[in-house]
Coordinates of C-alpha atoms in Angstrom, one line a residue:
Chain A
X4 CA 20.8 19.4 9.8
X5 CA 21.5 16.4 8.7
X6 CA 24.5 14.1 9.8
X7 CA 23.9 10.7 6.9
X8 CA 22.2 9.2 4.0
X9 CA 19.9 7.1 6.3
X10 CA 18.7 10.0 8.0
X11 CA 17.6 11.9 4.7
X12 CA 16.1 8.9 3.6
X13 CA 13.9 8.8 6.5
X14 CA 12.8 12.0 6.3
X15 CA 12.4 11.8 2.6
X16 CA 9.4 9.3 3.4
X17 CA 5.9 10.8 2.4
X18 CA 3.3 10.5 5.2
X19 CA -0.7 10.3 4.9
X20 CA -2.5 11.7 7.5
X21 CA -6.2 11.2 7.2
X22 CA -8.5 12.6 9.8
X23 CA -10.4 10.4 13.1
X24 CA -13.0 8.7 10.9
X25 CA -11.4 7.4 7.4
X26 CA -7.8 6.7 9.9
X27 CA -10.9 4.7 11.6
X28 CA -11.6 2.5 8.6
X29 CA -8.1 2.4 7.5
X30 CA -7.1 1.0 11.2
X31 CA -9.8 -1.6 10.4
X32 CA -8.3 -3.3 7.5
X33 CA -10.8 -1.9 5.3
X34 CA -9.9 0.9 2.4
X35 CA -11.6 3.8 1.4
X36 CA -14.5 3.5 -1.1
X37 CA -14.1 5.3 -4.2
X38 CA -15.8 5.5 -7.9
X39 CA -13.6 8.8 -8.5
X40 CA -10.9 10.0 -7.9
X41 CA -10.2 13.9 -9.1
X42 CA -6.3 14.9 -8.7
X43 CA -5.0 18.5 -9.1
X44 CA -1.5 18.8 -10.3
X45 CA 0.3 22.2 -10.4
X46 CA -1.7 25.3 -8.8
X47 CA -3.8 26.4 -11.8
X48 CA -5.1 23.3 -11.8
X49 CA -5.7 23.6 -8.2
X50 CA -7.5 26.7 -8.5
X51 CA -9.6 25.8 -11.2
X52 CA -10.8 22.6 -9.1
X53 CA -11.5 25.4 -6.4
X54 CA -13.7 27.1 -8.4
X55 CA -15.7 25.3 -9.9
X56 CA -16.2 22.2 -7.3
X57 CA -14.6 22.3 -4.4
X58 CA -16.2 26.1 -3.7
X59 CA -20.1 24.1 -3.5
X60 CA -19.1 23.3 0.2
X61 CA -19.7 20.1 -0.3
X62 CA -16.7 19.0 0.7
X63 CA -14.3 17.4 3.7
X64 CA -10.5 18.2 4.0
X65 CA -10.3 14.3 4.4
X66 CA -6.2 14.4 4.2
X67 CA -3.1 15.5 4.0
X68 CA -0.2 14.3 2.4
X69 CA 3.5 15.2 3.4
X70 CA 6.3 15.5 0.7
X71 CA 9.7 16.4 2.4
X72 CA 12.4 17.1 -0.2
X73 CA 14.9 19.6 -1.2
X74 CA 12.8 22.2 -2.5
X75 CA 10.4 22.3 0.3
X76 CA 9.8 26.2 1.5
X77 CA 10.2 26.8 5.4
X78 CA 6.8 26.6 7.0
X79 CA 6.4 23.4 5.5
X80 CA 8.5 21.1 7.1
X81 CA 9.0 17.6 7.0
X82 CA 6.2 17.5 10.4
X83 CA 4.0 18.6 7.9
X84 CA 2.8 21.8 8.0
X85 CA 1.4 23.8 4.8
X86 CA -0.9 22.8 2.8
X87 CA 0.0 22.0 -0.6
X88 CA -1.2 18.2 -0.8
X89 CA -5.0 18.1 1.0
X90 CA -7.3 15.5 0.2
X91 CA -10.8 16.7 -0.1
X92 CA -14.4 14.2 -0.1
X93 CA -17.5 15.7 -1.3
X94 CA -20.7 15.4 2.0
X95 CA -22.7 13.8 -0.4
X96 CA -21.2 11.3 -2.7
X97 CA -18.5 9.9 -0.3
X98 CA -16.6 7.6 -2.9
X99 CA -15.8 11.3 -5.0
X100 CA -12.5 12.3 -3.9
X101 CA -10.3 15.0 -5.0
X102 CA -7.1 15.7 -4.1
X103 CA -4.7 19.4 -5.0
X104 CA -1.0 18.7 -4.9
X105 CA 0.7 22.5 -5.3
X106 CA 3.9 20.9 -4.1
X107 CA 6.7 19.5 -5.9
X108 CA 7.4 16.0 -5.3
X109 CA 10.5 15.2 -6.0
X110 CA 11.6 11.9 -8.7
X111 CA 12.2 9.4 -6.3
X112 CA 9.0 10.4 -3.8
X113 CA 6.9 10.0 -6.8
X114 CA 6.4 6.1 -7.3
X115 CA 5.9 6.3 -3.3
X116 CA 3.2 8.9 -3.4
X117 CA 1.0 6.6 -5.8
X118 CA 1.2 3.5 -4.2
X119 CA 0.4 4.6 -0.9
X120 CA -2.6 7.0 -2.2
X121 CA -3.5 3.9 -4.6
X122 CA -3.0 2.0 -1.8
X123 CA -5.9 3.2 0.8
X124 CA -8.4 3.6 -2.2
X125 CA -10.7 0.4 -3.1
X126 CA -9.6 0.8 -6.9
X127 CA -12.7 -1.6 -8.7
X128 CA -14.6 0.4 -10.9
X129 CA -12.3 3.8 -10.2
X130 CA -11.8 5.9 -12.3
X131 CA -8.7 8.5 -12.2
X132 CA -8.7 12.0 -13.5
X133 CA -5.9 13.9 -13.7
X134 CA -5.3 17.2 -14.4
X135 CA -1.8 19.1 -14.7
X136 CA -0.4 22.2 -15.7
X137 CA 3.0 21.8 -18.0
X138 CA 4.6 24.3 -19.9
X139 CA 4.8 25.1 -23.6
X140 CA 8.0 24.6 -23.5
X141 CA 8.0 21.3 -22.9
X142 CA 5.3 20.7 -25.4
X143 CA 7.1 19.8 -29.0
X144 CA 5.8 20.4 -32.7
X145 CA 6.7 20.0 -36.2
X146 CA 5.3 23.8 -36.8
X147 CA 6.6 26.4 -34.3
X148 CA 3.6 27.2 -32.3
X149 CA 3.2 31.0 -31.8
X150 CA 1.7 32.0 -29.0
X151 CA -1.8 32.3 -29.3
X152 CA -2.1 28.8 -29.4
X153 CA -1.0 28.2 -25.7
X154 CA -3.1 27.0 -23.3
X155 CA -4.1 24.4 -24.8
X156 CA -5.1 20.6 -23.7
X157 CA -4.3 17.3 -23.9
X158 CA -4.7 14.1 -23.1
X159 CA -3.2 10.6 -22.0
X160 CA -5.2 7.6 -21.4
X161 CA -4.2 4.2 -19.7
X162 CA -5.8 1.0 -21.3
X163 CA -8.6 0.8 -19.4
X164 CA -10.4 4.0 -19.8
X165 CA -13.1 3.4 -21.6
X166 CA -14.7 6.6 -22.1
X167 CA -13.9 9.5 -24.6
X168 CA -11.4 12.0 -23.2
X169 CA -12.3 15.9 -24.4
X170 CA -9.5 16.9 -25.8
X171 CA -7.3 15.2 -28.5
X172 CA -4.3 12.7 -27.5
X173 CA -0.5 13.9 -26.9
X174 CA 0.9 13.3 -30.1
X175 CA 4.1 11.5 -30.8
X176 CA 7.0 12.9 -29.9
X177 CA 5.8 14.3 -26.4
X178 CA 5.5 12.4 -22.9
X179 CA 4.4 13.3 -19.3
X180 CA 6.9 13.2 -16.4
X181 CA 5.9 13.8 -12.6
X182 CA 3.3 12.9 -10.6
X183 CA 0.6 12.3 -13.1
X184 CA 3.3 10.1 -15.3
X185 CA 3.6 7.8 -12.0
X186 CA -0.1 7.9 -11.2
X187 CA -1.0 7.2 -15.3
X188 CA 2.3 4.5 -15.2
X189 CA -0.1 2.5 -11.6
X190 CA -3.0 2.8 -13.2
X191 CA -1.9 1.2 -16.4
X192 CA -0.7 -2.1 -15.1
X193 CA -2.9 -2.1 -12.3
X194 CA -5.9 -1.7 -15.1
X195 CA -7.6 1.0 -13.7
X196 CA -9.5 3.6 -15.7
X197 CA -7.4 7.6 -16.0
X198 CA -6.6 10.1 -17.4
X199 CA -4.7 12.9 -17.7
X200 CA -5.4 16.1 -19.3
X201 CA -2.2 18.0 -19.3
X202 CA -2.8 22.1 -20.2
X203 CA 0.0 24.0 -21.5
X204 CA 0.5 26.7 -21.2
X205 CA 3.2 30.2 -21.4
X206 CA 2.6 32.0 -18.5
X207 CA 4.5 30.2 -15.3
X208 CA 2.8 31.7 -12.7
X209 CA -1.1 31.4 -12.0
X210 CA -3.0 32.7 -15.0
X211 CA -6.3 32.7 -15.1
X212 CA -6.7 31.9 -18.7
X213 CA -5.3 28.7 -18.3
X214 CA -7.4 27.4 -15.3
X215 CA -10.1 28.1 -18.0
X216 CA -8.9 25.6 -20.2
X217 CA -9.9 22.9 -18.0
X218 CA -13.3 23.7 -18.4
X219 CA -14.1 20.9 -20.9
X220 CA -13.5 18.2 -18.1
X221 CA -16.5 19.8 -16.3
X222 CA -18.4 18.0 -18.7
X223 CA -16.9 14.7 -17.9
X224 CA -16.7 15.3 -14.1
X225 CA -20.2 16.4 -13.5
X226 CA -22.3 13.2 -14.0
X227 CA -20.8 12.8 -9.8
X228 CA -20.7 15.5 -8.8
X229 CA -22.0 19.2 -8.8
X230 CA -20.0 22.0 -10.7
X231 CA -20.3 25.1 -10.4
X232 CA -20.0 25.9 -14.4
X233 CA -21.7 29.3 -14.5
X234 CA -18.6 30.7 -12.4
X235 CA -16.9 33.3 -14.4
X236 CA -13.2 33.4 -15.1
X237 CA -13.6 36.9 -12.8
X238 CA -13.9 34.1 -10.2
X239 CA -10.3 32.9 -11.2
X240 CA -8.9 36.2 -11.3
X241 CA -9.7 36.2 -7.4
X242 CA -6.8 33.4 -7.6
X243 CA -4.8 34.9 -9.3
X244 CA -4.2 38.6 -7.7
X245 CA -2.6 37.3 -4.9
X246 CA 0.3 36.1 -6.1
X247 CA 1.4 38.8 -9.4
X248 CA 1.9 41.3 -5.9
X249 CA 4.8 39.2 -5.5
X250 CA 7.4 39.6 -8.5
X251 CA 6.7 42.3 -10.9
X252 CA 10.0 41.8 -12.5
X253 CA 8.4 40.2 -16.0
X254 CA 5.4 42.7 -16.3
Chain B
X20 CA 8.7 -6.3 -10.8
X21 CA 7.4 -7.5 -14.2
X22 CA 3.4 -7.9 -14.5
X23 CA 1.9 -9.3 -17.1
X24 CA 0.0 -7.1 -19.5
X25 CA -2.2 -10.1 -21.3
X26 CA -4.6 -12.7 -19.9
X27 CA -2.4 -15.8 -20.2
X28 CA 0.6 -15.0 -18.7
X29 CA 3.9 -14.9 -20.8
X30 CA 6.1 -17.6 -21.1
X31 CA 10.1 -16.9 -21.1
X32 CA 11.8 -20.0 -20.8
X33 CA 14.8 -20.6 -22.8
X34 CA 14.7 -16.6 -24.0
X35 CA 17.1 -14.3 -25.8
X36 CA 16.5 -11.5 -23.7
X37 CA 18.1 -8.0 -25.0
X38 CA 18.2 -5.2 -23.6
X39 CA 19.6 -1.5 -23.1
X40 CA 22.1 0.3 -20.1
X41 CA 21.4 3.8 -20.0
X42 CA 24.5 5.3 -21.2
X43 CA 26.4 8.1 -23.0
X44 CA 23.8 9.1 -26.2
X45 CA 21.3 6.5 -25.2
X46 CA 22.8 3.7 -27.9
X47 CA 21.8 1.1 -26.3
X48 CA 18.0 2.1 -26.5
X49 CA 17.8 3.5 -29.8
X50 CA 19.5 0.3 -31.0
X51 CA 15.9 -1.8 -29.1
X52 CA 13.6 0.6 -30.2
X53 CA 14.7 -0.2 -33.7
X54 CA 14.5 -3.8 -33.0
X55 CA 11.1 -4.0 -30.8
X56 CA 9.9 -1.5 -34.8
X57 CA 11.5 -3.8 -37.2
X58 CA 9.9 -7.2 -35.5
X59 CA 7.3 -5.4 -34.5
X60 CA 6.9 -6.9 -31.5
X61 CA 4.4 -7.4 -29.0
X62 CA 3.9 -5.7 -25.1
X63 CA 3.7 -8.7 -22.9
X64 CA 3.8 -7.0 -19.8
X65 CA 5.2 -3.4 -17.7
X66 CA 8.5 -3.9 -15.8
X67 CA 6.7 -2.0 -12.6
X68 CA 10.0 -0.8 -10.2
X69 CA 10.5 2.3 -7.9
X70 CA 13.6 2.4 -9.3
X71 CA 13.2 4.5 -12.3
X72 CA 11.7 8.1 -12.9
X73 CA 8.6 8.4 -13.9
X74 CA 7.3 9.0 -17.2
X75 CA 4.2 8.2 -19.9
X76 CA 3.6 8.5 -23.7
X77 CA 2.0 7.2 -26.5
X78 CA 2.9 4.8 -28.3
X79 CA 6.1 4.7 -30.0
X80 CA 6.3 2.3 -32.4
X81 CA 1.9 3.4 -33.9
X82 CA 1.8 2.4 -36.9
X83 CA -1.6 4.3 -37.5
X84 CA -4.0 5.9 -35.8
X85 CA -5.6 2.3 -34.5
X86 CA -2.7 1.7 -32.1
X87 CA -1.6 4.8 -31.7
X88 CA -3.6 6.2 -28.6
X89 CA -1.7 2.8 -26.1
X90 CA 0.0 4.3 -23.3
X91 CA 3.2 3.3 -23.0
X92 CA 5.8 3.3 -19.4
X93 CA 9.7 3.3 -18.2
X94 CA 10.2 -0.4 -19.1
X95 CA 8.3 -2.8 -19.9
X96 CA 8.5 -6.3 -22.3
X97 CA 7.8 -7.2 -25.6
X98 CA 8.7 -10.6 -27.6
X99 CA 8.9 -12.3 -30.5
X100 CA 7.9 -15.7 -30.0
X101 CA 8.6 -16.9 -33.3
X102 CA 12.4 -16.0 -32.9
X103 CA 12.1 -17.3 -29.2
X104 CA 13.6 -13.5 -28.6
X105 CA 12.6 -11.4 -25.1
X106 CA 13.4 -7.7 -25.0
X107 CA 13.1 -5.1 -22.2
X108 CA 13.0 -1.4 -22.9
X109 CA 14.1 1.1 -20.5
X110 CA 13.3 4.5 -21.4
X111 CA 13.5 6.7 -18.2
X112 CA 16.7 7.2 -16.4
X113 CA 17.7 5.2 -13.5
X114 CA 17.1 6.5 -10.2
X115 CA 20.8 7.9 -8.6
X116 CA 20.7 6.1 -5.2
X117 CA 18.5 3.4 -6.9
X118 CA 21.2 1.9 -9.3
X119 CA 22.4 -1.3 -7.2
X120 CA 18.3 -2.0 -6.2
X121 CA 17.4 -1.8 -9.3
X122 CA 20.4 -4.5 -10.9
X123 CA 18.8 -6.2 -7.9
X124 CA 15.7 -5.6 -9.0
X125 CA 16.5 -6.9 -12.4
X126 CA 18.8 -10.3 -12.4
X127 CA 16.0 -11.4 -9.4
X128 CA 14.0 -11.2 -13.1
X129 CA 16.2 -12.7 -15.2
X130 CA 16.6 -15.9 -12.9
X131 CA 12.9 -16.4 -12.0
X132 CA 11.9 -15.7 -15.9
X133 CA 14.4 -18.2 -17.5
X134 CA 16.4 -16.7 -20.1
X135 CA 18.9 -18.6 -21.7
X136 CA 20.9 -16.0 -22.3
X137 CA 21.2 -12.1 -21.6
X138 CA 22.2 -9.5 -24.0
X139 CA 23.0 -5.9 -23.0
X140 CA 23.4 -3.3 -25.6
X141 CA 25.4 -0.7 -24.4
X142 CA 27.8 2.6 -24.8
X143 CA 30.8 3.9 -23.2
X144 CA 32.4 7.7 -23.2
X145 CA 34.2 8.4 -26.7
X146 CA 36.3 10.9 -25.4
X147 CA 38.1 8.9 -22.2
X148 CA 39.4 6.3 -24.8
X149 CA 42.9 5.2 -24.4
X150 CA 45.9 4.7 -26.5
X151 CA 45.2 1.3 -27.8
X152 CA 41.3 1.8 -28.1
X153 CA 41.9 4.5 -30.3
X154 CA 42.6 2.5 -33.0
X155 CA 40.4 0.5 -35.1
X156 CA 36.8 -0.3 -34.6
X157 CA 34.5 0.9 -32.0
X158 CA 32.2 -2.4 -30.4
X159 CA 33.2 -3.8 -28.2
X160 CA 31.9 -7.1 -25.5
X161 CA 32.1 -8.4 -22.6
X162 CA 31.4 -12.1 -21.7
X163 CA 30.5 -13.7 -18.5
X164 CA 32.5 -17.5 -18.5
X165 CA 28.9 -19.6 -18.5
X166 CA 28.2 -17.6 -21.8
X167 CA 31.5 -17.6 -23.7
X168 CA 31.6 -21.3 -23.4
X169 CA 28.2 -21.6 -24.8
X170 CA 29.1 -18.9 -27.5
X171 CA 33.1 -19.5 -27.8
X172 CA 32.7 -20.3 -32.1
X173 CA 29.8 -17.4 -32.8
X174 CA 32.6 -14.8 -31.4
X175 CA 35.4 -15.9 -33.5
X176 CA 33.9 -15.8 -36.7
X177 CA 33.0 -12.4 -36.0
X178 CA 36.4 -11.3 -35.0
X179 CA 35.5 -8.5 -32.3
X180 CA 37.7 -7.4 -29.8
X181 CA 36.6 -7.3 -26.0
X182 CA 37.0 -4.7 -23.6
X183 CA 39.9 -4.2 -22.6
X184 CA 40.9 -3.9 -19.1
X185 CA 43.1 -0.2 -18.6
X186 CA 44.4 0.9 -15.5
X187 CA 42.5 3.6 -14.5
X188 CA 44.8 6.3 -13.3
X189 CA 47.6 5.5 -16.3
X190 CA 51.3 6.8 -14.5
X191 CA 49.4 6.4 -11.0
X192 CA 47.8 3.2 -10.7
X193 CA 49.1 0.9 -13.8
X194 CA 46.9 -2.2 -12.4
X195 CA 44.6 -2.6 -15.9
X196 CA 41.1 -2.8 -14.4
X197 CA 37.2 -3.1 -16.1
X198 CA 36.2 0.2 -16.8
X199 CA 33.3 0.9 -18.1
X200 CA 32.9 5.5 -18.8
X201 CA 29.0 6.1 -19.3
X202 CA 28.3 3.2 -19.1
X203 CA 24.9 3.0 -16.2
X204 CA 24.5 -0.3 -15.0
X205 CA 26.6 -2.3 -17.8
X206 CA 29.6 -2.9 -15.4
X207 CA 27.4 -3.6 -12.2
X208 CA 25.9 -5.8 -14.5
X209 CA 28.4 -8.0 -16.4
X210 CA 31.0 -8.5 -12.7
X211 CA 27.8 -9.5 -10.9
X212 CA 26.9 -11.6 -13.9
X213 CA 30.0 -13.1 -13.6
X214 CA 30.3 -13.5 -10.1
X215 CA 26.2 -15.2 -10.0
X216 CA 26.8 -17.6 -13.1
X217 CA 24.3 -15.8 -15.3
X218 CA 25.3 -15.9 -19.0
X219 CA 25.0 -12.9 -20.1
X220 CA 27.0 -10.5 -22.5
X221 CA 27.4 -7.3 -22.9
X222 CA 28.0 -5.0 -26.7
X223 CA 28.5 -1.6 -26.4
X224 CA 30.0 1.0 -29.0
X225 CA 32.3 3.9 -28.0
X226 CA 30.1 7.1 -28.6
X227 CA 29.8 10.6 -27.6
X228 CA 26.5 12.7 -27.4
X229 CA 25.1 14.2 -30.3
X230 CA 23.0 12.5 -33.1
X231 CA 23.6 8.8 -32.0
X232 CA 21.7 7.1 -34.7
X233 CA 23.9 6.3 -36.6
X234 CA 25.8 4.5 -34.1
X235 CA 21.8 3.0 -33.6
X236 CA 22.7 1.2 -36.5
X237 CA 26.0 0.1 -36.7
X238 CA 25.1 -1.2 -32.6
X239 CA 22.0 -3.4 -34.0
X240 CA 23.9 -4.4 -36.9
X241 CA 26.7 -6.1 -35.2
X242 CA 24.2 -8.1 -32.3
X243 CA 22.0 -8.8 -36.0
X244 CA 25.9 -10.2 -37.3
X245 CA 25.6 -12.5 -34.0
X246 CA 21.9 -13.1 -33.3
X247 CA 20.2 -13.3 -37.1
X248 CA 17.2 -11.4 -35.9
X249 CA 16.8 -11.2 -39.7
X250 CA 16.9 -13.8 -41.6
X251 CA 13.2 -13.9 -41.6
X252 CA 12.9 -11.0 -43.5
X253 CA 13.1 -10.5 -47.0
X254 CA 14.5 -7.0 -47.5
X255 CA 17.6 -6.3 -48.4
X256 CA 20.3 -5.6 -45.8
X257 CA 21.3 -1.7 -44.7
X258 CA 17.2 -0.5 -45.3
X259 CA 16.6 -3.6 -43.0
X260 CA 15.6 -1.7 -40.0
X261 CA 12.1 0.3 -39.0
X262 CA 12.3 3.4 -37.6
X263 CA 9.6 4.1 -34.6
X264 CA 7.5 7.2 -35.2
X265 CA 8.2 8.4 -32.1
X266 CA 11.8 9.1 -33.3
X267 CA 11.0 12.6 -34.6
X268 CA 11.6 15.9 -32.9
X269 CA 14.9 14.4 -31.5
X270 CA 16.2 18.0 -31.3
X271 CA 13.5 20.1 -30.1
X272 CA 10.2 21.5 -32.4
X273 CA 10.7 23.5 -35.1
X274 CA 12.2 27.1 -35.2
X275 CA 10.1 29.9 -35.7
X276 CA 10.6 31.3 -39.5
X277 CA 10.3 35.1 -37.8
X278 CA 14.0 34.0 -36.0
X279 CA 15.8 34.4 -39.2

């Protein structure tokens, strides 16, 4: 229980905890070398990266982020247990960094999270790729979308991103919010190449069909890291099964 | 803080700044959209701040495929150098606990940039008007003393009504105060402007949430009566403002045919 505003303010501060090797590097005043930063926001995006990229076991968990807020579940308290925001680095290609974010980062923490993370990265020559889950209910279109069109992918890129995205650009009047928007804003303002792939799905929870929609992004990511695109959709279903048991209210 | 989006930094010395307050019906923001869209203003930089909720989208003023894919952020600065006009557009709500900080960031930037005057476009809840405010025009203005001195003649010609001071709690506390319910940071900006001797004006409309496009047109026409922004345009009045391409689906997606 907290008694005043400044205590709450301190509790809501975003903290990043790095492994000893990275901490030592940062303490010496250096930045983390990074040519490719891949961020997954949401369970489907994170599971997709786990299956196609992280499963190759060439990755080290190098850091953890803590952003305590009103939606943090017990077990992920301000002291930072829980693994809702994890940073991975490739063993052979240390300039490739992946981050999974499956917790809610509140509106007042988004800017801080972004500034802190990018503050640790060497940003020259950096390309940022963000995979983001979203609900099709947030997508506006003149022609009513029947359910068969979801899930689908849309992209948004910063002006410095010169490559071709793997899907259509997000049409007016749609916008993105949350962590992908905060990251894209930072990259736009600081002329960093960045692209957000937003997957609009009509399923709220983990779903293998939704996860599969991110597959075209592998062609771009595969240039800098080894991807296992032979993995079948069955593997994705394993990620889904564990959460289905919790709720059979809506079958 | 202001971050330039161009190779050579923009200069605002002597420019007029027009900015919206995030307020009821988003009228100020819609009006600013009309100004940027009609005058074909060029983006010169971003107002990069931790006080606004992050959002991003493609170019809301796109005129075709060529400029459609350009990323835009929650607060950006546009200029029309030939008119010595700068516009700050704000596209996202201010984070609740950071209202004062945002005002301070704005004031610092305004002072540092050397704007000759600042005009805040805003709105206020129509349902909270008192009896005298119910009559006549729904437009009101406010001006800080330093701007009032320079604009007294123009104001007389325009015949605008100053925002009334009304008792905050009629019957209980009869002391007339300045109240701008639903106006967001409008009152704060105005009182700070008076205290810090900033040449600042507020132009607001009484309105309610709903289809606020007519309110936006009304507000921007009033502004034009004063600043004459459209004098260079050849179109006749009323059809002169250009609606941006992003003003679509304001009330949601298309309706499923099976609904009927």
